mmCIF file of C-alpha atoms and ligand atoms in Angstrom:
data_model
loop_
_atom_site.group_PDB
_atom_site.id
_atom_site.type_symbol
_atom_site.label_atom_id
_atom_site.label_comp_id
_atom_site.label_asym_id
_atom_site.label_seq_id
_atom_site.Cartn_x
_atom_site.Cartn_y
_atom_site.Cartn_z
ATOM 1 C CA MET A 133 19.196 -3.824 -38.919
ATOM 2 C CA ALA A 134 20.892 0.050 -40.144
ATOM 3 C CA VAL A 135 17.315 1.609 -41.884
ATOM 4 C CA ARG A 136 18.318 2.545 -44.955
ATOM 5 C CA ARG A 137 15.819 5.197 -46.414
ATOM 6 C CA PRO A 138 15.123 4.460 -50.535
ATOM 7 C CA LEU A 139 16.645 6.692 -52.738
ATOM 8 C CA ILE A 140 15.689 6.964 -56.208
ATOM 9 C CA ALA A 141 17.721 8.942 -58.470
ATOM 10 C CA ALA A 142 16.966 10.240 -61.692
ATOM 11 C CA ASN A 143 20.358 9.893 -64.368
ATOM 12 C CA TRP A 144 19.224 12.880 -67.877
ATOM 13 C CA LYS A 145 22.901 11.683 -69.186
ATOM 14 C CA MET A 146 23.302 13.851 -72.187
ATOM 15 C CA TYR A 147 19.685 15.310 -72.694
ATOM 16 C CA LYS A 148 18.340 18.848 -70.986
ATOM 17 C CA THR A 149 18.964 21.928 -71.360
ATOM 18 C CA ALA A 150 18.804 24.603 -68.078
ATOM 19 C CA SER A 151 15.597 25.783 -68.993
ATOM 20 C CA GLU A 152 14.311 22.220 -70.367
ATOM 21 C CA ALA A 153 15.264 20.980 -66.777
ATOM 22 C CA VAL A 154 13.779 23.494 -64.620
ATOM 23 C CA GLU A 155 10.737 22.927 -66.148
ATOM 24 C CA PHE A 156 11.258 19.040 -65.324
ATOM 25 C CA VAL A 157 10.985 20.493 -61.824
ATOM 26 C CA ARG A 158 7.950 23.182 -61.992
ATOM 27 C CA ARG A 159 5.997 19.936 -63.018
ATOM 28 C CA PHE A 160 7.272 16.916 -61.083
ATOM 29 C CA LEU A 161 7.716 18.625 -57.258
ATOM 30 C CA PRO A 162 3.674 18.775 -56.796
ATOM 31 C CA LEU A 163 3.314 14.733 -58.197
ATOM 32 C CA VAL A 164 5.621 13.515 -55.285
ATOM 33 C CA ALA A 165 4.804 15.995 -52.849
ATOM 34 C CA GLY A 166 2.681 14.128 -50.512
ATOM 35 C CA ILE A 167 5.325 11.268 -51.106
ATOM 36 C CA PRO A 168 6.984 10.821 -47.904
ATOM 37 C CA ASP A 169 10.541 8.571 -46.914
ATOM 38 C CA ARG A 170 12.195 7.943 -49.898
ATOM 39 C CA GLU A 171 15.058 10.042 -50.904
ATOM 40 C CA ILE A 172 14.694 11.727 -54.597
ATOM 41 C CA VAL A 173 18.380 12.971 -56.178
ATOM 42 C CA LEU A 174 18.078 14.268 -60.438
ATOM 43 C CA ALA A 175 21.527 14.786 -61.800
ATOM 44 C CA PRO A 176 20.936 16.517 -64.505
ATOM 45 C CA ALA A 177 24.506 17.949 -67.203
ATOM 46 C CA PHE A 178 26.850 19.643 -65.925
ATOM 47 C CA PRO A 179 25.230 23.473 -67.576
ATOM 48 C CA ALA A 180 21.808 22.776 -65.809
ATOM 49 C CA LEU A 181 22.645 22.336 -62.210
ATOM 50 C CA GLU A 182 22.808 25.770 -60.459
ATOM 51 C CA ALA A 183 19.578 26.321 -62.545
ATOM 52 C CA VAL A 184 18.366 22.873 -61.334
ATOM 53 C CA ALA A 185 19.735 23.739 -57.898
ATOM 54 C CA SER A 186 17.556 27.318 -57.566
ATOM 55 C CA ALA A 187 15.205 25.111 -58.471
ATOM 56 C CA LEU A 188 14.454 22.822 -55.962
ATOM 57 C CA LYS A 189 15.507 25.302 -52.552
ATOM 58 C CA GLY A 190 12.938 24.156 -50.272
ATOM 59 C CA SER A 191 12.081 20.784 -51.335
ATOM 60 C CA PRO A 192 13.254 17.698 -50.491
ATOM 61 C CA ALA A 193 15.074 16.339 -52.946
ATOM 62 C CA ALA A 194 18.672 16.936 -53.985
ATOM 63 C CA LEU A 195 20.964 17.288 -56.888
ATOM 64 C CA ALA A 196 23.550 15.098 -58.164
ATOM 65 C CA ALA A 197 26.714 15.838 -60.491
ATOM 66 C CA GLN A 198 26.939 12.889 -63.435
ATOM 67 C CA ASP A 199 30.799 12.865 -63.054
ATOM 68 C CA ALA A 200 33.972 14.799 -61.509
ATOM 69 C CA PHE A 201 37.349 15.287 -61.743
ATOM 70 C CA TRP A 202 39.512 14.044 -58.988
ATOM 71 C CA GLU A 203 42.021 17.508 -58.971
ATOM 72 C CA GLU A 204 40.439 20.427 -57.374
ATOM 73 C CA GLU A 205 41.248 22.813 -59.558
ATOM 74 C CA GLY A 206 43.920 23.294 -62.516
ATOM 75 C CA ALA A 207 44.904 23.083 -66.085
ATOM 76 C CA PHE A 208 42.365 20.464 -66.880
ATOM 77 C CA THR A 209 40.635 21.716 -69.984
ATOM 78 C CA GLY A 210 37.302 20.599 -70.272
ATOM 79 C CA GLU A 211 36.662 18.513 -66.027
ATOM 80 C CA VAL A 212 34.778 20.055 -63.347
ATOM 81 C CA SER A 213 36.476 19.479 -60.064
ATOM 82 C CA PRO A 214 33.736 17.973 -56.519
ATOM 83 C CA ARG A 215 34.456 21.011 -54.805
ATOM 84 C CA MET A 216 32.992 22.815 -57.879
ATOM 85 C CA LEU A 217 29.718 20.679 -57.454
ATOM 86 C CA ALA A 218 29.428 21.180 -54.338
ATOM 87 C CA ALA A 219 29.263 25.106 -54.868
ATOM 88 C CA ALA A 220 26.913 24.618 -57.139
ATOM 89 C CA GLY A 221 24.197 23.350 -55.003
ATOM 90 C CA CYS A 222 24.939 18.564 -55.637
ATOM 91 C CA ARG A 223 24.566 16.867 -52.469
ATOM 92 C CA TYR A 224 25.889 13.547 -54.519
ATOM 93 C CA VAL A 225 28.523 12.072 -58.032
ATOM 94 C CA ILE A 226 27.384 9.433 -59.559
ATOM 95 C CA LEU A 227 30.899 7.921 -60.486
ATOM 96 C CA GLY A 228 32.054 4.630 -63.076
ATOM 97 C CA HIS A 229 29.405 4.757 -65.026
ATOM 98 C CA SER A 230 29.268 2.527 -67.183
ATOM 99 C CA GLU A 231 28.801 4.639 -69.835
ATOM 100 C CA ARG A 232 31.828 6.792 -68.347
ATOM 101 C CA ARG A 233 33.661 3.113 -68.474
ATOM 102 C CA ARG A 234 32.972 2.133 -72.042
ATOM 103 C CA LEU A 235 33.247 5.901 -73.739
ATOM 104 C CA PHE A 236 35.709 7.222 -71.712
ATOM 105 C CA GLY A 237 38.329 5.338 -70.626
ATOM 106 C CA GLU A 238 36.935 4.842 -67.044
ATOM 107 C CA THR A 239 38.586 2.147 -65.036
ATOM 108 C CA ASP A 240 38.239 0.898 -60.742
ATOM 109 C CA ALA A 241 42.005 3.023 -60.706
ATOM 110 C CA THR A 242 40.264 5.929 -62.541
ATOM 111 C CA VAL A 243 37.276 4.963 -60.219
ATOM 112 C CA ARG A 244 39.066 4.842 -57.306
ATOM 113 C CA ARG A 245 40.617 8.789 -57.435
ATOM 114 C CA LYS A 246 37.408 10.600 -57.877
ATOM 115 C CA VAL A 247 35.731 8.756 -54.998
ATOM 116 C CA GLN A 248 38.410 10.106 -52.586
ATOM 117 C CA ALA A 249 37.905 13.352 -54.393
ATOM 118 C CA VAL A 250 34.091 13.396 -53.955
ATOM 119 C CA LEU A 251 34.692 11.957 -50.114
ATOM 120 C CA ALA A 252 37.358 15.207 -49.767
ATOM 121 C CA ALA A 253 34.480 17.554 -50.596
ATOM 122 C CA GLY A 254 31.927 15.928 -48.479
ATOM 123 C CA LEU A 255 30.255 15.053 -51.674
ATOM 124 C CA ILE A 256 28.743 11.577 -51.193
ATOM 125 C CA PRO A 257 29.098 9.453 -54.408
ATOM 126 C CA ILE A 258 26.408 6.992 -56.538
ATOM 127 C CA VAL A 259 29.760 4.481 -57.363
ATOM 128 C CA CYS A 260 28.138 2.489 -60.456
ATOM 129 C CA VAL A 261 29.020 -1.307 -60.677
ATOM 130 C CA GLY A 262 28.066 -3.865 -63.334
ATOM 131 C CA GLU A 263 28.832 -7.063 -64.846
ATOM 132 C CA ARG A 264 28.374 -6.890 -69.447
ATOM 133 C CA GLU A 265 26.127 -9.698 -71.097
ATOM 134 C CA GLU A 266 29.401 -11.190 -71.830
ATOM 135 C CA GLU A 267 30.351 -11.450 -68.694
ATOM 136 C CA ARG A 268 27.310 -12.610 -67.097
ATOM 137 C CA GLU A 269 27.386 -15.417 -70.115
ATOM 138 C CA ARG A 270 30.737 -16.755 -69.040
ATOM 139 C CA GLY A 271 29.659 -16.743 -64.749
ATOM 140 C CA GLU A 272 31.602 -13.506 -64.409
ATOM 141 C CA THR A 273 29.229 -11.987 -62.793
ATOM 142 C CA PHE A 274 30.659 -11.650 -58.806
ATOM 143 C CA SER A 275 33.905 -12.053 -59.655
ATOM 144 C CA VAL A 276 33.874 -8.649 -61.293
ATOM 145 C CA LEU A 277 31.621 -7.324 -59.034
ATOM 146 C CA ASP A 278 34.405 -7.985 -56.619
ATOM 147 C CA LYS A 279 36.804 -5.890 -58.500
ATOM 148 C CA GLN A 280 35.346 -3.121 -58.938
ATOM 149 C CA LEU A 281 33.773 -3.534 -55.689
ATOM 150 C CA ARG A 282 37.409 -3.987 -54.268
ATOM 151 C CA ASP A 283 39.353 -1.871 -56.862
ATOM 152 C CA GLY A 284 37.565 1.441 -57.327
ATOM 153 C CA LEU A 285 35.602 1.859 -53.609
ATOM 154 C CA LYS A 286 38.330 0.567 -51.343
ATOM 155 C CA ASP A 287 39.138 3.927 -49.781
ATOM 156 C CA ALA A 288 35.552 4.520 -48.633
ATOM 157 C CA PHE A 289 34.637 1.677 -46.575
ATOM 158 C CA THR A 290 35.992 3.368 -43.554
ATOM 159 C CA VAL A 291 33.529 6.400 -44.524
ATOM 160 C CA ASP A 292 30.029 6.020 -42.581
ATOM 161 C CA PRO A 293 28.201 3.974 -44.547
ATOM 162 C CA GLY A 294 25.810 6.800 -45.161
ATOM 163 C CA ARG A 295 28.153 8.878 -47.078
ATOM 164 C CA VAL A 296 27.912 5.571 -50.216
ATOM 165 C CA VAL A 297 25.629 4.730 -52.142
ATOM 166 C CA ILE A 298 26.292 1.812 -54.570
ATOM 167 C CA ALA A 299 24.489 1.183 -58.142
ATOM 168 C CA TYR A 300 24.229 -2.307 -59.125
ATOM 169 C CA GLU A 301 23.649 -1.563 -63.119
ATOM 170 C CA PRO A 302 24.812 -4.894 -65.243
ATOM 171 C CA VAL A 303 25.348 -3.208 -68.866
ATOM 172 C CA TRP A 304 22.670 -5.325 -70.384
ATOM 173 C CA ALA A 305 19.985 -3.864 -69.070
ATOM 174 C CA ILE A 306 20.688 0.126 -68.949
ATOM 175 C CA GLY A 307 19.229 1.850 -71.816
ATOM 176 C CA THR A 308 18.041 -1.531 -73.443
ATOM 177 C CA GLY A 309 14.727 -2.561 -72.104
ATOM 178 C CA ARG A 310 15.532 -5.363 -70.037
ATOM 179 C CA THR A 311 15.299 -5.005 -66.355
ATOM 180 C CA ALA A 312 17.427 -7.672 -64.911
ATOM 181 C CA THR A 313 14.752 -9.812 -62.870
ATOM 182 C CA ALA A 314 13.926 -9.279 -59.075
ATOM 183 C CA ALA A 315 15.288 -12.150 -58.168
ATOM 184 C CA GLN A 316 18.568 -11.074 -60.050
ATOM 185 C CA ALA A 317 18.962 -8.272 -58.941
ATOM 186 C CA GLU A 318 18.434 -9.606 -55.140
ATOM 187 C CA GLU A 319 21.424 -11.858 -56.113
ATOM 188 C CA ALA A 320 23.663 -9.471 -57.246
ATOM 189 C CA HIS A 321 22.985 -6.997 -53.995
ATOM 190 C CA GLY A 322 23.081 -9.806 -51.570
ATOM 191 C CA PHE A 323 26.140 -10.788 -53.176
ATOM 192 C CA ILE A 324 27.686 -6.907 -53.002
ATOM 193 C CA ARG A 325 26.489 -6.581 -48.802
ATOM 194 C CA GLY A 326 28.255 -10.253 -48.503
ATOM 195 C CA ARG A 327 30.971 -9.621 -49.976
ATOM 196 C CA LEU A 328 31.109 -5.683 -48.424
ATOM 197 C CA SER A 329 30.602 -7.452 -45.331
ATOM 198 C CA GLU A 330 33.748 -9.537 -45.372
ATOM 199 C CA SER A 331 36.242 -6.733 -46.828
ATOM 200 C CA ALA A 332 34.941 -3.379 -45.123
ATOM 201 C CA SER A 333 32.664 -4.049 -42.132
ATOM 202 C CA ARG A 334 29.868 -6.043 -41.172
ATOM 203 C CA GLU A 335 28.650 -2.079 -40.170
ATOM 204 C CA PHE A 336 29.042 -0.879 -43.845
ATOM 205 C CA ALA A 337 27.434 -3.032 -45.703
ATOM 206 C CA ALA A 338 24.397 -2.853 -43.532
ATOM 207 C CA GLY A 339 24.086 1.045 -43.217
ATOM 208 C CA VAL A 340 25.391 1.153 -47.266
ATOM 209 C CA ARG A 341 22.284 1.685 -49.546
ATOM 210 C CA ILE A 342 22.775 -0.271 -52.972
ATOM 211 C CA LEU A 343 20.197 1.129 -55.950
ATOM 212 C CA TYR A 344 19.228 -1.138 -58.649
ATOM 213 C CA GLY A 345 20.217 0.428 -62.595
ATOM 214 C CA GLY A 346 18.410 -0.841 -65.742
ATOM 215 C CA SER A 347 15.354 0.124 -67.813
ATOM 216 C CA VAL A 348 13.501 1.052 -64.589
ATOM 217 C CA LYS A 349 10.125 1.869 -65.185
ATOM 218 C CA PRO A 350 6.434 2.774 -63.546
ATOM 219 C CA ASP A 351 5.590 -0.583 -63.642
ATOM 220 C CA ASN A 352 9.074 -2.485 -62.408
ATOM 221 C CA ILE A 353 9.740 -0.781 -59.539
ATOM 222 C CA ALA A 354 7.294 -2.166 -57.012
ATOM 223 C CA GLU A 355 9.112 -5.805 -57.713
ATOM 224 C CA LEU A 356 12.757 -5.214 -57.347
ATOM 225 C CA MET A 357 11.926 -2.726 -54.012
ATOM 226 C CA ALA A 358 10.429 -5.798 -52.827
ATOM 227 C CA MET A 359 13.700 -7.073 -52.740
ATOM 228 C CA PRO A 360 15.764 -7.029 -49.147
ATOM 229 C CA ASP A 361 19.009 -5.518 -50.284
ATOM 230 C CA VAL A 362 17.296 -3.506 -52.592
ATOM 231 C CA ASP A 363 17.222 0.101 -51.702
ATOM 232 C CA GLY A 364 15.995 2.341 -54.774
ATOM 233 C CA ALA A 365 16.818 2.865 -58.067
ATOM 234 C CA LEU A 366 18.779 5.259 -60.611
ATOM 235 C CA VAL A 367 16.687 5.527 -63.532
ATOM 236 C CA GLY A 368 18.221 6.280 -67.590
ATOM 237 C CA GLY A 369 15.358 6.758 -69.499
ATOM 238 C CA ALA A 370 11.987 6.568 -67.622
ATOM 239 C CA SER A 371 13.475 9.747 -65.305
ATOM 240 C CA LEU A 372 13.034 12.151 -68.313
ATOM 241 C CA GLU A 373 9.263 12.890 -68.192
ATOM 242 C CA ALA A 374 8.101 14.479 -65.277
ATOM 243 C CA GLU A 375 5.352 11.851 -64.784
ATOM 244 C CA SER A 376 7.324 8.857 -65.562
ATOM 245 C CA PHE A 377 9.960 9.396 -62.651
ATOM 246 C CA ALA A 378 6.706 9.820 -60.447
ATOM 247 C CA ARG A 379 5.171 6.698 -60.463
ATOM 248 C CA ILE A 380 8.333 5.442 -60.423
ATOM 249 C CA VAL A 381 8.910 7.522 -56.850
ATOM 250 C CA ALA A 382 5.329 6.650 -55.737
ATOM 251 C CA ALA A 383 5.992 3.023 -56.571
ATOM 252 C CA ALA A 384 9.258 2.751 -54.576
HETATM 253 C C1 PEP B 191 21.345 4.130 -66.131
HETATM 254 O O1 PEP B 191 21.675 4.850 -67.597
HETATM 255 O O2 PEP B 191 22.353 4.335 -65.119
HETATM 256 C C2 PEP B 191 20.204 3.135 -66.180
HETATM 257 C C3 PEP B 191 19.959 2.800 -65.391
HETATM 258 O O3 PEP B 191 19.421 3.843 -67.321
HETATM 259 P P1 PEP B 191 17.507 3.061 -68.092
HETATM 260 O O4 PEP B 191 17.599 3.146 -66.942
HETATM 261 O O5 PEP B 191 18.085 3.795 -69.658
HETATM 262 O O6 PEP B 191 17.809 1.775 -68.404
#
Protein backbone atom coordinates (compact mmCIF):
# COMPACT_ATOMS: atom_id res chain seq x y z
CA MET A 1 0.00 0.00 0.00
CA ALA A 2 1.30 3.44 -0.92
CA VAL A 3 1.89 5.72 2.03
CA ARG A 4 0.06 8.98 1.53
CA ARG A 5 1.31 11.61 3.93
CA PRO A 6 -1.60 13.75 5.16
CA LEU A 7 -1.58 17.26 3.73
CA ILE A 8 -3.46 20.19 5.22
CA ALA A 9 -3.53 23.30 3.05
CA ALA A 10 -4.75 26.81 3.82
CA ASN A 11 -6.34 28.74 0.96
CA TRP A 12 -6.34 32.38 2.02
CA LYS A 13 -8.11 33.57 -1.11
CA MET A 14 -8.06 37.41 -1.35
CA TYR A 15 -7.39 37.91 2.35
CA LYS A 16 -4.25 39.09 4.19
CA THR A 17 -1.67 41.64 3.14
CA ALA A 18 1.96 40.54 3.28
CA SER A 19 2.38 41.83 6.82
CA GLU A 20 -0.86 40.22 8.00
CA ALA A 21 0.27 36.94 6.44
CA VAL A 22 3.67 37.12 8.17
CA GLU A 23 1.95 37.85 11.49
CA PHE A 24 -0.16 34.72 10.99
CA VAL A 25 2.99 32.63 10.39
CA ARG A 26 4.62 34.06 13.52
CA ARG A 27 1.63 32.97 15.63
CA PHE A 28 0.96 29.73 13.81
CA LEU A 29 4.35 27.98 13.66
CA PRO A 30 4.80 27.58 17.44
CA LEU A 31 1.27 26.13 17.65
CA VAL A 32 2.13 23.28 15.25
CA ALA A 33 5.76 22.79 16.24
CA GLY A 34 5.25 19.40 17.87
CA ILE A 35 2.91 17.91 15.27
CA PRO A 36 4.73 15.38 13.11
CA ASP A 37 3.74 13.38 10.05
CA ARG A 38 1.68 15.84 8.16
CA GLU A 39 2.46 18.34 5.53
CA ILE A 40 1.26 21.89 6.07
CA VAL A 41 0.81 24.22 3.11
CA LEU A 42 -0.09 27.92 3.14
CA ALA A 43 -1.48 29.65 0.03
CA PRO A 44 -1.42 33.43 0.43
CA ALA A 45 -2.27 35.94 -2.31
CA PHE A 46 0.53 36.71 -4.79
CA PRO A 47 1.83 39.90 -3.10
CA ALA A 48 2.43 37.98 0.16
CA LEU A 49 4.25 34.99 -1.32
CA GLU A 50 7.84 36.14 -0.88
CA ALA A 51 7.29 37.49 2.63
CA VAL A 52 5.62 34.25 3.70
CA ALA A 53 8.41 32.21 2.05
CA SER A 54 10.94 34.07 4.22
CA ALA A 55 8.82 33.67 7.34
CA LEU A 56 8.53 29.90 6.72
CA LYS A 57 12.27 29.35 6.23
CA GLY A 58 13.51 26.55 8.45
CA SER A 59 9.97 25.38 9.20
CA PRO A 60 8.40 22.24 7.72
CA ALA A 61 5.50 24.18 6.19
CA ALA A 62 5.43 24.76 2.43
CA LEU A 63 4.19 27.61 0.27
CA ALA A 64 1.51 27.49 -2.43
CA ALA A 65 0.12 29.96 -4.93
CA GLN A 66 -3.61 30.14 -5.65
CA ASP A 67 -3.30 30.10 -9.44
CA ALA A 68 -0.76 30.33 -12.26
CA PHE A 69 -0.81 31.15 -15.96
CA TRP A 70 0.36 28.55 -18.48
CA GLU A 71 3.01 30.58 -20.31
CA GLU A 72 6.54 31.02 -19.00
CA GLU A 73 6.71 34.75 -19.75
CA GLY A 74 5.45 37.29 -22.23
CA ALA A 75 2.86 39.97 -22.87
CA PHE A 76 0.16 38.64 -20.54
CA THR A 77 -0.75 41.60 -18.37
CA GLY A 78 -1.85 40.61 -14.89
CA GLU A 79 -0.71 37.00 -15.12
CA VAL A 80 1.96 35.16 -13.13
CA SER A 81 3.94 32.20 -14.46
CA PRO A 82 4.85 28.98 -12.68
CA ARG A 83 8.51 29.89 -13.10
CA MET A 84 7.93 33.12 -11.17
CA LEU A 85 6.09 31.22 -8.46
CA ALA A 86 8.93 28.71 -8.12
CA ALA A 87 11.39 31.60 -7.82
CA ALA A 88 9.20 33.15 -5.10
CA GLY A 89 9.51 29.95 -3.06
CA CYS A 90 6.35 28.04 -3.96
CA ARG A 91 6.22 24.26 -3.95
CA TYR A 92 2.50 23.93 -4.73
CA VAL A 93 -0.05 25.73 -6.91
CA ILE A 94 -3.81 25.48 -6.44
CA LEU A 95 -5.49 25.16 -9.85
CA GLY A 96 -9.10 25.10 -11.01
CA HIS A 97 -10.62 26.31 -7.74
CA SER A 98 -14.39 26.61 -8.14
CA GLU A 99 -14.19 30.37 -7.56
CA ARG A 100 -11.86 30.64 -10.55
CA ARG A 101 -14.16 28.45 -12.62
CA ARG A 102 -17.30 30.38 -11.59
CA LEU A 103 -16.00 33.96 -11.52
CA PHE A 104 -13.13 33.97 -13.99
CA GLY A 105 -14.23 31.61 -16.75
CA GLU A 106 -11.77 28.84 -15.99
CA THR A 107 -12.59 25.58 -17.79
CA ASP A 108 -11.20 22.06 -17.78
CA ALA A 109 -9.24 23.06 -20.91
CA THR A 110 -7.53 25.98 -19.17
CA VAL A 111 -6.96 23.89 -16.06
CA ARG A 112 -5.26 21.31 -18.27
CA ARG A 113 -2.85 23.87 -19.75
CA LYS A 114 -2.07 25.16 -16.28
CA VAL A 115 -1.45 21.68 -14.90
CA GLN A 116 1.04 21.01 -17.72
CA ALA A 117 2.86 24.30 -17.11
CA VAL A 118 2.99 23.87 -13.35
CA LEU A 119 4.39 20.35 -13.68
CA ALA A 120 6.94 21.54 -16.25
CA ALA A 121 8.15 24.15 -13.75
CA GLY A 122 8.71 21.41 -11.16
CA LEU A 123 5.82 22.53 -8.97
CA ILE A 124 3.03 20.38 -7.57
CA PRO A 125 -0.50 21.23 -8.73
CA ILE A 126 -3.38 20.94 -6.26
CA VAL A 127 -6.17 20.43 -8.77
CA CYS A 128 -9.67 21.22 -7.53
CA VAL A 129 -12.67 19.25 -8.76
CA GLY A 130 -16.22 19.11 -7.47
CA GLU A 131 -19.86 19.25 -8.44
CA ARG A 132 -22.30 22.11 -8.06
CA GLU A 133 -25.42 21.64 -5.94
CA GLU A 134 -27.77 21.28 -8.92
CA GLU A 135 -25.45 18.70 -10.46
CA ARG A 136 -25.54 16.64 -7.25
CA GLU A 137 -29.34 16.94 -7.16
CA ARG A 138 -29.54 15.69 -10.75
CA GLY A 139 -27.40 12.69 -9.84
CA GLU A 140 -24.49 13.94 -11.97
CA THR A 141 -21.78 14.07 -9.31
CA PHE A 142 -19.74 11.19 -10.68
CA SER A 143 -20.02 12.22 -14.32
CA VAL A 144 -18.93 15.77 -13.43
CA LEU A 145 -15.93 14.47 -11.50
CA ASP A 146 -15.08 12.05 -14.27
CA LYS A 147 -15.06 14.82 -16.89
CA GLN A 148 -13.05 17.22 -14.71
CA LEU A 149 -10.43 14.53 -14.08
CA ARG A 150 -10.22 13.41 -17.69
CA ASP A 151 -10.25 16.82 -19.34
CA GLY A 152 -8.25 18.75 -16.75
CA LEU A 153 -5.80 16.28 -15.34
CA LYS A 154 -4.96 13.64 -17.91
CA ASP A 155 -1.46 14.97 -18.59
CA ALA A 156 -0.60 14.29 -14.98
CA PHE A 157 -1.60 10.63 -15.11
CA THR A 158 1.90 9.46 -16.01
CA VAL A 159 3.88 11.48 -13.47
CA ASP A 160 4.92 10.24 -10.05
CA PRO A 161 1.76 10.39 -7.89
CA GLY A 162 3.66 12.40 -5.30
CA ARG A 163 3.91 15.22 -7.87
CA VAL A 164 0.15 15.79 -8.01
CA VAL A 165 -2.57 16.50 -5.44
CA ILE A 166 -6.32 16.46 -6.08
CA ALA A 167 -8.80 18.41 -3.97
CA TYR A 168 -12.41 17.25 -3.99
CA GLU A 169 -14.39 20.38 -3.20
CA PRO A 170 -18.16 20.09 -3.64
CA VAL A 171 -19.10 23.62 -4.65
CA TRP A 172 -22.16 23.62 -2.39
CA ALA A 173 -19.91 23.10 0.65
CA ILE A 174 -17.42 25.90 -0.01
CA GLY A 175 -17.83 28.85 2.33
CA THR A 176 -21.38 27.78 3.18
CA GLY A 177 -20.89 26.00 6.49
CA ARG A 178 -22.44 22.89 4.86
CA THR A 179 -19.68 20.29 5.06
CA ALA A 180 -20.14 17.09 3.12
CA THR A 181 -20.70 14.23 5.53
CA ALA A 182 -17.72 11.96 5.97
CA ALA A 183 -19.66 9.32 4.01
CA GLN A 184 -20.35 11.72 1.12
CA ALA A 185 -16.68 12.74 1.04
CA GLU A 186 -15.51 9.13 1.10
CA GLU A 187 -17.93 8.18 -1.66
CA ALA A 188 -16.54 10.91 -3.94
CA HIS A 189 -12.91 10.24 -2.99
CA GLY A 190 -13.38 6.52 -3.57
CA PHE A 191 -14.92 7.24 -6.96
CA ILE A 192 -12.00 9.53 -7.91
CA ARG A 193 -9.44 6.93 -6.87
CA GLY A 194 -11.29 4.22 -8.76
CA ARG A 195 -11.43 6.29 -11.95
CA LEU A 196 -7.74 7.11 -11.65
CA SER A 197 -6.98 3.45 -11.26
CA GLU A 198 -8.72 2.81 -14.60
CA SER A 199 -7.57 5.92 -16.51
CA ALA A 200 -4.08 6.40 -15.10
CA SER A 201 -2.71 3.35 -13.27
CA ARG A 202 -3.22 1.46 -10.04
CA GLU A 203 0.08 2.86 -8.73
CA PHE A 204 -0.94 6.44 -9.53
CA ALA A 205 -4.36 5.98 -7.93
CA ALA A 206 -2.89 4.40 -4.81
CA GLY A 207 -0.23 7.07 -4.36
CA VAL A 208 -2.01 10.32 -5.21
CA ARG A 209 -3.33 12.37 -2.32
CA ILE A 210 -6.96 13.45 -2.44
CA LEU A 211 -7.87 16.33 -0.14
CA TYR A 212 -11.39 17.24 0.94
CA GLY A 213 -12.40 20.91 0.88
CA GLY A 214 -15.63 22.62 1.88
CA SER A 215 -16.34 24.14 5.29
CA VAL A 216 -13.66 22.12 7.08
CA LYS A 217 -13.48 23.21 10.73
CA PRO A 218 -11.59 22.10 13.85
CA ASP A 219 -14.60 20.05 14.94
CA ASN A 220 -15.23 18.12 11.71
CA ILE A 221 -11.72 17.41 10.43
CA ALA A 222 -11.12 14.25 12.48
CA GLU A 223 -14.25 12.56 11.18
CA LEU A 224 -13.32 13.38 7.58
CA MET A 225 -9.71 12.26 8.02
CA ALA A 226 -10.88 8.94 9.44
CA MET A 227 -12.13 8.01 5.95
CA PRO A 228 -9.70 5.75 4.10
CA ASP A 229 -9.56 7.82 0.91
CA VAL A 230 -9.40 11.28 2.54
CA ASP A 231 -5.73 12.25 2.66
CA GLY A 232 -6.00 15.79 3.91
CA ALA A 233 -7.93 19.01 3.58
CA LEU A 234 -8.01 22.27 1.68
CA VAL A 235 -9.29 24.84 4.13
CA GLY A 236 -10.63 28.32 3.36
CA GLY A 237 -12.41 30.29 6.06
CA ALA A 238 -11.15 28.28 9.03
CA SER A 239 -7.53 28.72 7.92
CA LEU A 240 -7.54 32.50 8.31
CA GLU A 241 -6.92 32.42 12.05
CA ALA A 242 -3.75 30.82 13.36
CA GLU A 243 -5.43 29.11 16.33
CA SER A 244 -8.25 27.66 14.26
CA PHE A 245 -5.96 26.36 11.50
CA ALA A 246 -3.55 24.93 14.08
CA ARG A 247 -6.45 23.05 15.68
CA ILE A 248 -7.34 21.60 12.29
CA VAL A 249 -3.74 20.53 11.69
CA ALA A 250 -3.57 18.96 15.16
CA ALA A 251 -6.83 17.05 14.77
CA ALA A 252 -6.15 15.84 11.21
C1 LIG B 1 -11.88 26.69 -0.34
O1 LIG B 1 -11.98 27.85 -0.66
O2 LIG B 1 -11.13 25.93 -0.98
C2 LIG B 1 -12.67 26.22 0.79
C3 LIG B 1 -12.77 24.93 0.99
O3 LIG B 1 -13.29 27.19 1.55
P1 LIG B 1 -14.08 26.95 2.96
O4 LIG B 1 -13.19 26.09 3.81
O5 LIG B 1 -14.25 28.33 3.50
O6 LIG B 1 -15.36 26.27 2.62
